[in-house]
Short mmCIF file of C-alpha atoms in Angstrom, two decimals:
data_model
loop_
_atom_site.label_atom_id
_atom_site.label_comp_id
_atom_site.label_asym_id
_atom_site.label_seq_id
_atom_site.Cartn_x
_atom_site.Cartn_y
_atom_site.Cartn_z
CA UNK A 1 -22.63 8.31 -12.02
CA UNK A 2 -19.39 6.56 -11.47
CA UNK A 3 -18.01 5.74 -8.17
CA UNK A 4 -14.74 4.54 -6.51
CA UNK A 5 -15.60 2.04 -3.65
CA UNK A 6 -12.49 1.28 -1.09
CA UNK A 7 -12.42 -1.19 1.64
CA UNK A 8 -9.41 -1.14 4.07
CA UNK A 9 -8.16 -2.87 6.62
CA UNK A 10 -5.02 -2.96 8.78
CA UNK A 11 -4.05 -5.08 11.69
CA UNK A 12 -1.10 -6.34 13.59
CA UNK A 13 -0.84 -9.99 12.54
CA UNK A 14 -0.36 -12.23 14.97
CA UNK A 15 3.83 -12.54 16.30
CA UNK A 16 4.03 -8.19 16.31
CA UNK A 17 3.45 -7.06 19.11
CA UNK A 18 2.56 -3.40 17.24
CA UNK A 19 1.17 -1.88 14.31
CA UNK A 20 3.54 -0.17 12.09
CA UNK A 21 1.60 0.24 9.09
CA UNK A 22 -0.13 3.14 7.81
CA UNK A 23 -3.05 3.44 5.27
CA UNK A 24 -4.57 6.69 3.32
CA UNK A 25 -8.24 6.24 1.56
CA UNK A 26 -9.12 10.21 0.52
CA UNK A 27 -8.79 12.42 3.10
CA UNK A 28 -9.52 9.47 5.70
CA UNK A 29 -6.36 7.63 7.49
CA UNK A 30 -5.49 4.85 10.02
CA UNK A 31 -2.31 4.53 11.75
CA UNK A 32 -1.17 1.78 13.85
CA UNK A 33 -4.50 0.93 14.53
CA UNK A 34 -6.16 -2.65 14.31
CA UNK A 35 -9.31 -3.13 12.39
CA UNK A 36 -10.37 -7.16 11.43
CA UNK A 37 -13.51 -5.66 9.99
CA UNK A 38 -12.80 -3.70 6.69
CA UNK A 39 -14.26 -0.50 6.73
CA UNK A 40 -16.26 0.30 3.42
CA UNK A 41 -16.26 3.97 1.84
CA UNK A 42 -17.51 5.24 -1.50
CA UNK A 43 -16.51 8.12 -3.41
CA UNK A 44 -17.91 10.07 -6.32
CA UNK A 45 -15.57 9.52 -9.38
CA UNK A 46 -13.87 13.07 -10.13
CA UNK A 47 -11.41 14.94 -7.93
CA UNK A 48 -8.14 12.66 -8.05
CA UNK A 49 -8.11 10.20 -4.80
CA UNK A 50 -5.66 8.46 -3.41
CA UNK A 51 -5.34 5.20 -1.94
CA UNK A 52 -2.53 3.66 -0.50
CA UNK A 53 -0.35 2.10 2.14
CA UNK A 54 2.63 2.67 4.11
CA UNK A 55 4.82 -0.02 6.05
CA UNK A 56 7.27 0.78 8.54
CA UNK A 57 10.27 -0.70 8.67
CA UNK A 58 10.66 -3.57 11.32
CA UNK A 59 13.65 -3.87 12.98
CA UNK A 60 13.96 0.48 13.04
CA UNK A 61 12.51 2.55 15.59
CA UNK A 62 10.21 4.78 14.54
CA UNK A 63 8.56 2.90 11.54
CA UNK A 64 4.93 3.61 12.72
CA UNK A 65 6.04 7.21 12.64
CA UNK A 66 7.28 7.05 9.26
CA UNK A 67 4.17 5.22 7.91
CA UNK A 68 2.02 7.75 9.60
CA UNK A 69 3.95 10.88 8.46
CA UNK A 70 3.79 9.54 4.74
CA UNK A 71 -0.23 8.85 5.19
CA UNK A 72 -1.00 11.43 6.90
CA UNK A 73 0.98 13.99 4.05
CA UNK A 74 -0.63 12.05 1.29
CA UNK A 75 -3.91 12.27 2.47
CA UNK A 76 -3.68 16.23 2.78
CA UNK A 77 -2.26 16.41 -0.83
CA UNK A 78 -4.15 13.67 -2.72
CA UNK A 79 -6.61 16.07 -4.19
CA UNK A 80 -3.71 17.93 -6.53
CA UNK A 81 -2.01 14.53 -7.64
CA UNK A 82 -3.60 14.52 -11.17
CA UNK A 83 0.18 13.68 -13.02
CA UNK A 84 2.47 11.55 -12.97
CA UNK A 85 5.06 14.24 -12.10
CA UNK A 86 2.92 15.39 -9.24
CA UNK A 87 2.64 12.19 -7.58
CA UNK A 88 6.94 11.89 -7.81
CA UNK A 89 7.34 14.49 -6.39
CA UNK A 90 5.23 14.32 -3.29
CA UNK A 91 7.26 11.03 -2.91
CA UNK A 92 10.14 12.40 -2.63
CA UNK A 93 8.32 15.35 -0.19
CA UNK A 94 7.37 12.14 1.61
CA UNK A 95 11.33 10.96 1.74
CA UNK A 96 12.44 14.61 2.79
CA UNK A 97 10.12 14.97 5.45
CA UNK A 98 10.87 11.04 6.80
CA UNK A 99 14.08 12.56 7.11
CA UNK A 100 14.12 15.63 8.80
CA UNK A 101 11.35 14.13 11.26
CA UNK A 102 14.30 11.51 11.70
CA UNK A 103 16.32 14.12 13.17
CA UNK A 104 19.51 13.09 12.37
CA UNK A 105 22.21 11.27 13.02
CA UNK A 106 22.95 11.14 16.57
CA UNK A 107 18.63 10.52 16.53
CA UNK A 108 17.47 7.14 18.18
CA UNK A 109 14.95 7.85 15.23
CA UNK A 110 17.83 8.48 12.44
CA UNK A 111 16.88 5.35 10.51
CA UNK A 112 13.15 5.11 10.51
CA UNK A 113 11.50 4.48 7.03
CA UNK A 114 8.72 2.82 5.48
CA UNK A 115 7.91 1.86 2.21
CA UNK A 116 4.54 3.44 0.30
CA UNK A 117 2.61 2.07 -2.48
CA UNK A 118 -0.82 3.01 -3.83
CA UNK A 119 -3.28 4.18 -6.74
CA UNK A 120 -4.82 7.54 -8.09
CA UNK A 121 -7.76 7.19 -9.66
CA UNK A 122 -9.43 10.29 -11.14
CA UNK A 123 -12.24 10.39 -14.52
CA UNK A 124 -10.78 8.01 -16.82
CA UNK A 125 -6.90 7.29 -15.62
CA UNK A 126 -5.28 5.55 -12.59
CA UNK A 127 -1.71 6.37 -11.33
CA UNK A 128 -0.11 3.36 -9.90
CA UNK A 129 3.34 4.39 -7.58
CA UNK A 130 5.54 2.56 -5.28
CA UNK A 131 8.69 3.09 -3.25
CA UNK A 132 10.18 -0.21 -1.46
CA UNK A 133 7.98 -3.61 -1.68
CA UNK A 134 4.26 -2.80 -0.46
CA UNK A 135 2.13 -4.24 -3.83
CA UNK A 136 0.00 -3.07 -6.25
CA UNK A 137 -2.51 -5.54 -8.20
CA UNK A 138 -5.04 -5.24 -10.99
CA UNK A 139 -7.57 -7.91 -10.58
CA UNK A 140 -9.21 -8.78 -13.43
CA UNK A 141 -11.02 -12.06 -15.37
CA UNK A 142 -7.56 -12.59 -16.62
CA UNK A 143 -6.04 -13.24 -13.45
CA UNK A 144 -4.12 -11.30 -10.70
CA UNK A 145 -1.05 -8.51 -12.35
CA UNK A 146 1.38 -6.81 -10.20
CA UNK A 147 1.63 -3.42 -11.30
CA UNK A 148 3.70 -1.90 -8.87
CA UNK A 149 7.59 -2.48 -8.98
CA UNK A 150 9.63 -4.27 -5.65
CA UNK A 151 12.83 -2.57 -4.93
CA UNK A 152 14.31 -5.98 -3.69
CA UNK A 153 17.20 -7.45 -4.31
CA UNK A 154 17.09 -10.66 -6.95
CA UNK A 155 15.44 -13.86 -4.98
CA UNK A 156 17.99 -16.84 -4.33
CA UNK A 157 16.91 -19.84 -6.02
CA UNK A 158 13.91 -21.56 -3.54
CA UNK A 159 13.08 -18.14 -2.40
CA UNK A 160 9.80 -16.87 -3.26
CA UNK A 161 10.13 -13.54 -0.70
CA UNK A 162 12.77 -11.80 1.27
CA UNK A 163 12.75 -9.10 3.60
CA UNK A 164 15.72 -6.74 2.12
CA UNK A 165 14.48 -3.45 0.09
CA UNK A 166 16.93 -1.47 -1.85
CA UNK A 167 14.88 1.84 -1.43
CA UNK A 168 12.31 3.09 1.03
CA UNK A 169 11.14 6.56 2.39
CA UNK A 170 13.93 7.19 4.59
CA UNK A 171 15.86 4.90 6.16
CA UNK A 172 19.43 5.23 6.66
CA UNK A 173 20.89 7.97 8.93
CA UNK A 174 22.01 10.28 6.31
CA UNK A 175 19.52 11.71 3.50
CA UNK A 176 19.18 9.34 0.74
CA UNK A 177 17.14 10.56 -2.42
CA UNK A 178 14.63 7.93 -4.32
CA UNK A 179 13.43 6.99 -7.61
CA UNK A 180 9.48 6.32 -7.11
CA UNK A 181 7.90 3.96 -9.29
CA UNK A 182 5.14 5.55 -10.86
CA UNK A 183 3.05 4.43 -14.07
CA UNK A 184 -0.47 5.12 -15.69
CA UNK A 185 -2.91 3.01 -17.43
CA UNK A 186 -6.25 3.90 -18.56
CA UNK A 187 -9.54 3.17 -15.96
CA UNK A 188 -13.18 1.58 -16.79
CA UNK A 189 -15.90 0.77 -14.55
CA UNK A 190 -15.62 -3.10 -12.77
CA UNK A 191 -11.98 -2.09 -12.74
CA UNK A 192 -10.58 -3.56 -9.30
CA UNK A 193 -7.61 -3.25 -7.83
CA UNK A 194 -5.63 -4.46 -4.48
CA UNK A 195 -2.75 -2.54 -2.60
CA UNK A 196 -1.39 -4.12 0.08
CA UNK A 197 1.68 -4.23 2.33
CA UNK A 198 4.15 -7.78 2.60
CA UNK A 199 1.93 -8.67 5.59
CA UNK A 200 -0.15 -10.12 2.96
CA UNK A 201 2.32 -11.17 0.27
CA UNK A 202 4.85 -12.75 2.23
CA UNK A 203 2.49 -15.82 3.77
CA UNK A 204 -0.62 -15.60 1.14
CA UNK A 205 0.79 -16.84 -2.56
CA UNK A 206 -0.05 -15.28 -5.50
CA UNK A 207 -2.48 -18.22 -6.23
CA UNK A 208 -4.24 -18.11 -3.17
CA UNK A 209 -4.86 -13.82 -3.63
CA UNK A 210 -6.25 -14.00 -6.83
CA UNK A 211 -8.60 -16.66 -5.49
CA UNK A 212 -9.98 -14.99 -3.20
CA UNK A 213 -10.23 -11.49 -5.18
CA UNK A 214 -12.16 -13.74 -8.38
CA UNK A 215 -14.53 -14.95 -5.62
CA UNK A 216 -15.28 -11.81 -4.00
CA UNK A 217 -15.34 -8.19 -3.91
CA UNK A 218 -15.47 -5.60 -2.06
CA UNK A 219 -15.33 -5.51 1.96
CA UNK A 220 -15.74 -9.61 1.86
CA UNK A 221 -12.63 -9.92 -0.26
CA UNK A 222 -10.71 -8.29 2.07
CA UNK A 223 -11.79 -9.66 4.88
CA UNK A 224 -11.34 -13.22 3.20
CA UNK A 225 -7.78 -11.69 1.94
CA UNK A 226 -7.23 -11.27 5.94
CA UNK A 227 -8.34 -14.11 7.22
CA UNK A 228 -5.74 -16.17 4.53
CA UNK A 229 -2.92 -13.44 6.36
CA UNK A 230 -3.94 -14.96 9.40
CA UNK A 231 -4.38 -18.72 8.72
CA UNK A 232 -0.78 -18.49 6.81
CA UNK A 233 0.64 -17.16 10.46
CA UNK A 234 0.09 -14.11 10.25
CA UNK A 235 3.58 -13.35 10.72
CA UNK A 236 4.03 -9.34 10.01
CA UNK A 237 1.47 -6.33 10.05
CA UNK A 238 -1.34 -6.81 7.28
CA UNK A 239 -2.95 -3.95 5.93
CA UNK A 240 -4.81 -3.96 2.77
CA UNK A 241 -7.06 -1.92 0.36
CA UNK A 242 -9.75 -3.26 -2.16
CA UNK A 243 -10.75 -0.66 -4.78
CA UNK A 244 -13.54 -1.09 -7.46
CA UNK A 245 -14.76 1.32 -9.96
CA UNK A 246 -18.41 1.22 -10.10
CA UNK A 247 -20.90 2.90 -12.45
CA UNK A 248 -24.53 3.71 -11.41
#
């Protein structure tokens, strides 16, 4: 029988002083929470489930609410996200409801946001979707591939990250619709895959994640995956899922 296995983590880093970043596994979610252990969970292969992340935006108010709101919906709705079409438009559900929880304007909360990026994986298929620059990667023997999209603006020359996105989940203090990033590739068992927000990204080179994800799997690779977050500063909010299809 085939099987997805997720392990999660999400913690503060070390220089914020909160947690502002969501995370959806199934029907399970943390919010602004701090975990340094990964926690390990195993699903039968079948209904569609969803994995993902959410980052709130530093610098707003409100970003752990955003995060939370978009987990929090995701998780409830995962289980009917079995197209490509689905899975836009609950991100752009996500976006509405950022905003009117925003309250508008004249809000202290008016420009909250987060960005979102995560996997479906149902019998045969994975959705991959993004809005703003939380990551998507397919591990594999041939090396670490970004499959999700950044909405950044283009790197000056020297810069490897930046902290500018051109869309997110709200956001600004009037409504502002999005164009989710959303793509599907065909799924086999030992397919692995890491989502993960710029807590990671930003301090931990490309080099250095596929590393660790060739030299472990599972609830050690993210822990290992966290710890390089950590020795690298740890200068944002790190959270992190590690998925793996497995076959009994």
């Amino acid at each position: 029988m085939s099987y997805v296995a997720v392990s999660a983590l999400s913690h503060p880093g070390l220089l914020r002083g909160r947690n502002e970043d969501s995370l959806v596994v199934g029907p399970w979610t943390l919010c602004a929470t701090v975990t340094e252990n990964p926690q390990s969970l195993v699903f039968p292969l079948g209904t569609p489930l969803v994995v993902a992340v959410a980052d709130g935006l530093g610098g707003h108010p409100g970003g752990d609410v955003a995060s939370a709101l978009a987990a929090h919906r995701l998780a409830s709705i995962g289980p009917t996200l079995s197209s490509e079409d689905a899975v836009r438009d609950a991100l752009n559900a996500c976006n509405r409801a950022v905003y009117r929880a925003a309250g508008g304007t004249e809000s202290e909360l008016a420009t909250m946001g987060t960005t979102v990026a995560g996997v479906v994986v149902q019998p045969g298929s994975l959705l991959t979707f993004n809005v703003g620059d939380s990551r998507v990667f397919a591990a594999s023997r041939d090396g670490l591939r970004q499959v999700s999209v950044d909405d950044s603006p283009p790197l000056e020359p020297g810069e490897r990250t930046t902290f500018l996105v051109t869309q997110c989940l709200g956001g600004t203090p009037g409504y502002r619709p999005i164009s989710p990033h959303v793509t599907a590739a065909s799924l086999s068992p030992g397919d692995r895959y890491l989502i993960c927000t710029d807590g990671l990204t930003d301090p931990v080179t490309p080099d250095e994640i596929d590393a660790v994800m060739r030299e472990h799997d599972d609830g050690r690779a993210a822990f290992e995956l966290w710890k390089a977050a950590i020795a690298a500063g740890g200068p944002d909010n790190i959270t992190l899922a590690v998925v793996r299809i497995g076959d009994e």
